XYZ file of C-alpha atoms in Angstrom:
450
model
C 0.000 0.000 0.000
C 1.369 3.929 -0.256
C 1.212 5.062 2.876
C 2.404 8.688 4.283
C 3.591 8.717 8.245
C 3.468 12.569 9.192
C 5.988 12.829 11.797
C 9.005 11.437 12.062
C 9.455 11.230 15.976
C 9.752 8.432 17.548
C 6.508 6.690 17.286
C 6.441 8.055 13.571
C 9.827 6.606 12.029
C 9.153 3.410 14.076
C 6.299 3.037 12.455
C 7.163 4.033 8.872
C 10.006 1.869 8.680
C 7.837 -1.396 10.060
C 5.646 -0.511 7.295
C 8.521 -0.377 5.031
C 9.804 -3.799 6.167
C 6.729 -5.364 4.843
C 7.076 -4.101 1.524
C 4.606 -0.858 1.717
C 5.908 2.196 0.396
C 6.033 4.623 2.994
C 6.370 8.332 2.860
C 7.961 9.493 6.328
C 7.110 13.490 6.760
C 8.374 15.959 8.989
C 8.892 19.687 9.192
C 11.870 20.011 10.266
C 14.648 20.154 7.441
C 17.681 18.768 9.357
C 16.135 15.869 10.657
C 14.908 15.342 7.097
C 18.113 15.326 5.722
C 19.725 13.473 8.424
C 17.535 10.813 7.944
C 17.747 10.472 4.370
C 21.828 10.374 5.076
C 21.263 7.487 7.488
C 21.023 9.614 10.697
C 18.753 8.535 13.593
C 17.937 11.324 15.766
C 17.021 9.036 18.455
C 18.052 5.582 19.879
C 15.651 2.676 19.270
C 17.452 -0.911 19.201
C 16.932 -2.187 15.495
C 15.500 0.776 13.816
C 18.637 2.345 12.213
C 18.660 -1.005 10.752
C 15.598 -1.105 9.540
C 15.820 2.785 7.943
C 18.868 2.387 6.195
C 17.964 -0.990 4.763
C 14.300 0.701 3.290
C 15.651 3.765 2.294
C 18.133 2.251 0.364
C 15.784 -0.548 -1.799
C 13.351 3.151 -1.655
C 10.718 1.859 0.439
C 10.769 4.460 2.725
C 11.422 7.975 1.821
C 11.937 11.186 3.753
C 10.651 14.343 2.828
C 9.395 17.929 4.417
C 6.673 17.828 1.392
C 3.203 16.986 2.728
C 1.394 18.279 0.104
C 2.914 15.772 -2.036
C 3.001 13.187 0.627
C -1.194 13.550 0.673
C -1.355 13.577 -2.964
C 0.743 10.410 -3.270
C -0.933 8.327 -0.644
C -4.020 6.290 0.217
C -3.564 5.967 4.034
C -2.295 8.943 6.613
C -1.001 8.196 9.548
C -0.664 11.724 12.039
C 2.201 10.435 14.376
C 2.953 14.102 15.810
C 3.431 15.397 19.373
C 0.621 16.035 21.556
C 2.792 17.528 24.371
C 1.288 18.384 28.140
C -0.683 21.455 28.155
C -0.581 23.735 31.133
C -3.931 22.106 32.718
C -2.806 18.849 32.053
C -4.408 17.982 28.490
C -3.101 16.950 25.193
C -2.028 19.988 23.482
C -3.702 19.073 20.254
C -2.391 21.956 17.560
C 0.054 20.080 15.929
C -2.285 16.806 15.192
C -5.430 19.641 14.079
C -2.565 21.363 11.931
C -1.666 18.423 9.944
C -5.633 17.553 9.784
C -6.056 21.014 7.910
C -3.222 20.593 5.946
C -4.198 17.379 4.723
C -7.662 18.821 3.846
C -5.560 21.973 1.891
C -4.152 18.691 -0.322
C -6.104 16.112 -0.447
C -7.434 14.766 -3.921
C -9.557 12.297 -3.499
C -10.482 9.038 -0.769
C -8.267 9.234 2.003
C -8.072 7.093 5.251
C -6.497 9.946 7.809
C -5.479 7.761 11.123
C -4.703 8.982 14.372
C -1.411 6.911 15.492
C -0.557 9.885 18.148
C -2.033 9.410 21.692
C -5.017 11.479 21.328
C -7.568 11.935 23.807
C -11.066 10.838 23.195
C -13.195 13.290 20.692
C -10.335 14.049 19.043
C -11.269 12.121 15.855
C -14.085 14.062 15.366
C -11.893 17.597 15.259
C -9.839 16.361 13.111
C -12.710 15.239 10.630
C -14.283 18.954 11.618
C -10.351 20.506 10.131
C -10.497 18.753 7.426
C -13.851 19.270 6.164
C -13.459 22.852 6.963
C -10.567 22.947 4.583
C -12.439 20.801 1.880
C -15.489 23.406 2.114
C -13.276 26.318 1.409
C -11.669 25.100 -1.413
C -14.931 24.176 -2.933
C -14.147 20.617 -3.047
C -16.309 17.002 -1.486
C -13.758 14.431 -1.415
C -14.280 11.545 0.869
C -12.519 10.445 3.575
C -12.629 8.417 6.782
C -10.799 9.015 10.248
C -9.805 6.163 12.051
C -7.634 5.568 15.515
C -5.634 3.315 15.694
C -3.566 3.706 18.746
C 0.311 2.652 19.415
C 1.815 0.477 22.008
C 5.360 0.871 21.452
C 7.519 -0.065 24.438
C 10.933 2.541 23.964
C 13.423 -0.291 23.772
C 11.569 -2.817 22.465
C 9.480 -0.658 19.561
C 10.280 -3.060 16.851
C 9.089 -6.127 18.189
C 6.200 -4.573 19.488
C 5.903 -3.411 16.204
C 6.358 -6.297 13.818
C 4.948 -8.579 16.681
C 2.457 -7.265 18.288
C 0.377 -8.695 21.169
C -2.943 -6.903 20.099
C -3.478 -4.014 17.071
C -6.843 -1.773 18.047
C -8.935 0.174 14.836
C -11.408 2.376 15.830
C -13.426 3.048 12.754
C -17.074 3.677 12.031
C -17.183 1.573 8.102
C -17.077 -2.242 7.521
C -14.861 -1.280 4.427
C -12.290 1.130 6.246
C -11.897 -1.761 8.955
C -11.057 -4.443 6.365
C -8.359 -2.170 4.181
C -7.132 -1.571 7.921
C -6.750 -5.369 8.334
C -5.611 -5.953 4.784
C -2.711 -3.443 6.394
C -2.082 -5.622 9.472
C -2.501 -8.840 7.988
C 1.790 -9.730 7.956
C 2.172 -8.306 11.365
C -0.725 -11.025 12.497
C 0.377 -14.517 11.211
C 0.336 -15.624 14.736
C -3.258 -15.125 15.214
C -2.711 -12.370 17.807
C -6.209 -10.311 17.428
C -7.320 -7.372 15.170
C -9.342 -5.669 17.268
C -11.782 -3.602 15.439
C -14.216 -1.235 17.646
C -16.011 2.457 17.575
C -13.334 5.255 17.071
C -13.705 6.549 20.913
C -13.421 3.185 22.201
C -10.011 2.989 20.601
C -9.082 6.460 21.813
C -9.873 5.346 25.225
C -8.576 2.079 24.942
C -5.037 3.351 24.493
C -4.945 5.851 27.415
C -6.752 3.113 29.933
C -3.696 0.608 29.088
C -0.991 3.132 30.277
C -2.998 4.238 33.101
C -3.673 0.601 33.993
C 0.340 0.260 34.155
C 1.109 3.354 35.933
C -1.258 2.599 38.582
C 0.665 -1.069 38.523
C 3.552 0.205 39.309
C 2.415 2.717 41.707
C 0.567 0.346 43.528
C 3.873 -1.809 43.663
C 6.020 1.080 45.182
C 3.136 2.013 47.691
C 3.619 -2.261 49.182
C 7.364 -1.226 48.949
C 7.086 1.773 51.478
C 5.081 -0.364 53.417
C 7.414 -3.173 53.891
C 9.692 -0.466 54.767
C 7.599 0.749 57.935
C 6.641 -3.470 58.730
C 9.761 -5.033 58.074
C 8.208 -7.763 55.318
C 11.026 -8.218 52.383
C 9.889 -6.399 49.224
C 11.222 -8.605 46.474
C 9.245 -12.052 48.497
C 6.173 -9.986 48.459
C 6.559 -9.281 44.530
C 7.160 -12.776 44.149
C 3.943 -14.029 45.938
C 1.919 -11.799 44.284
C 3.403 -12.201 40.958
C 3.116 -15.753 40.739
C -0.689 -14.787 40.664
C -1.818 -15.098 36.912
C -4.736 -12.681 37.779
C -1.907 -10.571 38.734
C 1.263 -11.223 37.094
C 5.215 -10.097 37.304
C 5.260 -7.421 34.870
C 5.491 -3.958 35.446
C 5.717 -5.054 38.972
C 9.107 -3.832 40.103
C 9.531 -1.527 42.715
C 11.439 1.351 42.234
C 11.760 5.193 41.552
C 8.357 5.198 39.721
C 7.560 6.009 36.029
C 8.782 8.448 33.545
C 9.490 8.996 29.825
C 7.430 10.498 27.458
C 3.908 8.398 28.050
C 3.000 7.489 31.003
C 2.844 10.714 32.848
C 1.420 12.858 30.017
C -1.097 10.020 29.117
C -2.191 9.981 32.839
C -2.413 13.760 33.266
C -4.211 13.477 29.836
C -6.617 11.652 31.215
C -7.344 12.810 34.690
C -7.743 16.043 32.703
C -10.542 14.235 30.324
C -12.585 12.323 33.535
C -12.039 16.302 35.101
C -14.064 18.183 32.445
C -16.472 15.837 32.469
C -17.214 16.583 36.058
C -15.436 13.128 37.673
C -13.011 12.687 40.149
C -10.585 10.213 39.040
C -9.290 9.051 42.219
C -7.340 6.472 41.961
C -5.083 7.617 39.208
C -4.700 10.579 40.935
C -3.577 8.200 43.828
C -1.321 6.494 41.233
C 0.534 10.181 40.516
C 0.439 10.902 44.125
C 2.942 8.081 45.076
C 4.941 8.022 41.630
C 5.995 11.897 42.897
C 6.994 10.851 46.113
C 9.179 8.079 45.134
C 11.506 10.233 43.994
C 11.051 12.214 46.925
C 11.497 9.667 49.251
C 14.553 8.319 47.661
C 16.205 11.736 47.679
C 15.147 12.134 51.770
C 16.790 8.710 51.835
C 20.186 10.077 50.622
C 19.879 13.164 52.655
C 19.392 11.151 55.799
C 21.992 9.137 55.468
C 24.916 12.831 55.205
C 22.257 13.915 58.377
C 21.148 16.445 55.798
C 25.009 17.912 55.059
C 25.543 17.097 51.177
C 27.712 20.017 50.661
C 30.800 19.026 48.841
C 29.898 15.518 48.770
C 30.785 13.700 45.419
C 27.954 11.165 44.085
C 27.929 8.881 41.143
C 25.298 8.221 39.042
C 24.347 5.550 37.083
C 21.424 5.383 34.826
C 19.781 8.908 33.215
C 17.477 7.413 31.308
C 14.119 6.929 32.259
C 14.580 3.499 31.182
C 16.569 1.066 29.987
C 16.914 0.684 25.942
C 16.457 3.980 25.533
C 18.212 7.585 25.382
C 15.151 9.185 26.467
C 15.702 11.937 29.798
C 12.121 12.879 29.506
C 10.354 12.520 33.039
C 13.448 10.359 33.706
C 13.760 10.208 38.214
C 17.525 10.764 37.250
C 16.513 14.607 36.769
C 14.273 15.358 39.247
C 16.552 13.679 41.963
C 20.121 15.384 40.688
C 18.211 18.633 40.718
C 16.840 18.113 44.299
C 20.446 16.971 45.694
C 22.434 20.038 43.478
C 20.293 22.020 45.755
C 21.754 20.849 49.107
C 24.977 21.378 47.641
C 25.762 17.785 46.303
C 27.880 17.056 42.851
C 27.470 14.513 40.625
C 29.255 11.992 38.173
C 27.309 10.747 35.791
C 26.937 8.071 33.633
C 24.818 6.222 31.134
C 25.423 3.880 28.066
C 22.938 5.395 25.491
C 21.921 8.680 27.275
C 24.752 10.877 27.819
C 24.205 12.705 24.923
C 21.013 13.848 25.384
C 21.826 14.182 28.981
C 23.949 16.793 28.285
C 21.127 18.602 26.526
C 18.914 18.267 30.174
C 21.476 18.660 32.589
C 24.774 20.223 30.808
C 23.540 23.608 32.320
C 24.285 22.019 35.516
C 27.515 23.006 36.734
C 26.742 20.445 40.367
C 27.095 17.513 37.237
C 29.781 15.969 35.324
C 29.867 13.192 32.927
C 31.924 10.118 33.233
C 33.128 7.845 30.266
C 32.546 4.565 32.127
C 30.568 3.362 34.814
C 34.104 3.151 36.608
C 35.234 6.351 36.533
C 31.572 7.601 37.917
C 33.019 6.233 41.262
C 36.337 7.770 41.156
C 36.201 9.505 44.710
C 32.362 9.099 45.403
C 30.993 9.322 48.428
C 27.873 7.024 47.316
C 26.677 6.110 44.445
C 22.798 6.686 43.005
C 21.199 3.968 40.840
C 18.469 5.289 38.583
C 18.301 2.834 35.448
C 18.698 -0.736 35.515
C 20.864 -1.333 32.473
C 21.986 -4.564 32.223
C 25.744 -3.540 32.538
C 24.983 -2.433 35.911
C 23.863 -6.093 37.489
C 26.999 -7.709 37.721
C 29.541 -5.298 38.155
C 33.115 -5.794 39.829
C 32.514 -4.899 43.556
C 35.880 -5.172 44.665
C 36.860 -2.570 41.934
C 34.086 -0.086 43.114
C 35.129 -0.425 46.737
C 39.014 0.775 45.681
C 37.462 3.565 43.928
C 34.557 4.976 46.241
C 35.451 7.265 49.097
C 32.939 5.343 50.868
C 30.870 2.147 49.964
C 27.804 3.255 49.942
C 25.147 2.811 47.291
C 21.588 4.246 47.419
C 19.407 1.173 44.282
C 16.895 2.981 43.093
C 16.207 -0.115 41.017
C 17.200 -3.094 43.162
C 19.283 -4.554 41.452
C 21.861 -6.743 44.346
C 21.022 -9.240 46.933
C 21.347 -7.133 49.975
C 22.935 -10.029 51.775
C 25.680 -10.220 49.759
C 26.024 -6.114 49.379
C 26.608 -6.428 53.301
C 29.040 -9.573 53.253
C 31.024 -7.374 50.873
C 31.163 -4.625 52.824
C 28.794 -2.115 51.535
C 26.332 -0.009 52.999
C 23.505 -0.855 51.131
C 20.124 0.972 50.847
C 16.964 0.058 47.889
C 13.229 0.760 47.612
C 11.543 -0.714 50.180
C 14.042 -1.168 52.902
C 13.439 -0.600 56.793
C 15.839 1.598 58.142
C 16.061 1.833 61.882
C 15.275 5.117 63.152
C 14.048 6.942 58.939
C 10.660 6.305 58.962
C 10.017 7.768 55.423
C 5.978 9.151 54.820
C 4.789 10.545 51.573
C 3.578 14.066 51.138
C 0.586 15.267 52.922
């Protein structure tokens, strides 16, 4: 099929070159020149295992082309996919301008049946303004083409995009025609050959569907660090807990791991999206509000934690960090605890060396203004004279590391898991003062915000 992906962020050149892979020829749009002509040189702006891969190998057999032409992009193509931004507004909601601006301009250029799809995280109604900018644009040119609007909503994991992509567990279309839903199918038939379910549905059920799964998972692992704080103030271990209720099929082990709480660039907007959609409808949404709550006070708590431990003196102390990412797989410092706890500690007069295997570039961008922060070249050299050492992303290089190395380089062995990652048994035997989510500490009884 010709297909045009208008936007190539993340969830837009992830997209447009799975499409690619299967032999579609894809159209990948965006307004900004450089990135345009970055990508067409074989330049990923952003780090997604697989998907330079998959771009080079498309644009080169010209599968997938790049291009800051959307009037020729529309003209060209049968399907539309809008995979732009819909940043946080001030009150919370979807800032919708860029998704309505691409609507209009696709009604400016259309010329004849198009299939417009929403693949950015949209709140619900928002199909219906973008059918209301398009028709507007179709009226004043004196023009009736047809056209349909459908959702069909992404769930990308950063880190794993293209095997959510090419394999995915479940693909949602929210249309209102038999005939859009089958082309839609006919679309999503390769990425399906292991019966994993097309689920077709009405256009606001698919809007909703995608913002109740990340809110579902937030809450998940909110509800997981709010046991951890209580085991701290009982005593009860954490990771047995986890296990006992994990082994629970009702329940399951994923997104069950306690820690600094989520981040990156869905799962807070998507729940302040929402809570901002129940809100102006006139309903309380309390428990994701709840979920929020304790997903600010991790980091909080973690940062008290730290604090405690210098009796509240961090001036001139050196700590190292590991992890900036929000997660692992990824280079993305959006939301990511590593921020909001590096800030907090700068404050009390702390400084910091830093270190992360895929972020540190676009760490620098976040936290290069920060003169309390300095970036390592190895996990090693983080330690060089540390007085602790702050875990904030569980990479995998981080699980096994060389103890006895870390203990000749560290001022003091101390390490503050935000992720916890060791047995603290064996952090002890080894010498280490060892402190992670969900740990009783004699005489630091840690309580969330009021």
């Amino acid at each position: 099929m010709k297909l045009a992906i208008i936007g190539a962020g993340y969830v837009g050149l992830v997209t447009a070159a799975c499409f690619a892979e299967m032999g579609n020829e894809v159209i990948c749009v965006d307004a900004d020149a450089e990135k345009i002509k970055g990508l067409e040189q074989g330049r990923i702006p952003i780090y997604e295992p697989g998907l330079e891969d998959y771009v080079k190998r498309n644009h080169e057999e010209n599968r997938l082309m790049f291009t800051t032409n959307l009037a020729e992009a529309v003209k060209r193509s049968l399907i539309l996919f809008i995979a732009v931004g819909t940043p946080q507004d001030r009150d919370g909601s979807a800032d919708l301008s860029a998704v309505l601006a691409v609507a209009r301009e696709i009604g400016r250029y259309m010329n004849g049946y198009k299939v417009v799809v929403e693949k950015s995280t949209v709140p619900v109604g928002t199909a219906v303004k973008v059918r209301q900018a398009i028709t507007a644009e179709l009226q004043a040119r004196g023009v009736d083409y047809e056209f349909d609007v459908v959702s069909n909503p992404e769930f990308l994991k950063e880190g794993t995009a293209i095997d959510d992509f090419m394999k995915p567990d479940r693909i949602v279309v929210g249309c209102d025609d038999v005939r859009v839903a089958e082309l839609m199918k006919e679309l999503y038939a390769p990425f399906v050959r292991t019966h994993h379910p097309i689920i077709v549905m009405d256009v606001v059920s698919a809007e909703m569907t995608k913002y109740a799964a990340n809110a579902f998972l937030a809450t998940k692992i909110s509800f997981i660090n709010e046991m951890a704080n209580i085991c701290a103030l009982t005593g009860a271990d954490i990771a047995m807990v986890r296990q006992g209720i994990g082994s629970d099929p009702r329940i399951g082990h994923l997104f069950l791991f306690p820690g600094l709480g989520y981040g990156g660039s869905c799962f807070p907007k998507d729940m302040q999206a929402l809570i901002h959609t129940a809100k102006s409808r006139g309903y309380i949404p309390r428990v994701l509000e709840a979920a929020e709550a304790v997903n600010r006070d991790q980091r909080r708590l973690f940062v008290e934690r730290v604090r405690a431990y210098f009796n509240h003196d961090l001036q001139g102390r050196v700590l190292a960090v590991w992890g900036l990412a929000f997660k692992p797989g990824t280079d993305d410092m959006r939301e990511a605890p590593s921020v909001t706890v590096i800030a907090e500690l700068a404050e009390q007069g702390a400084r910091f060396q830093a270190y992360d295997p895929r972020a540190m570039e676009e760490a620098r961008k976040v936290l290069g203004c920060n003169r309390a922060v300095s970036f390592a070249s190895s996990c090693y050299e983080a330690l060089d004279g540390a007085d602790a050492l702050l875990i904030h992303t569980e990479w995998t290089i981080f699980r096994e590391p060389d103890f006895d190395r870390m203990k000749t380089l560290m001022k003091q062995p101390v390490i503050f898991d935000g992720r916890n990652l060791y047995n603290p048994a064996k952090l002890a035997k080894l010498g280490f003062h060892y402190f992670y989510v969900g740990q009783k500490v004699e005489g630091q009884v840690l309580t969330p915000d009021p």
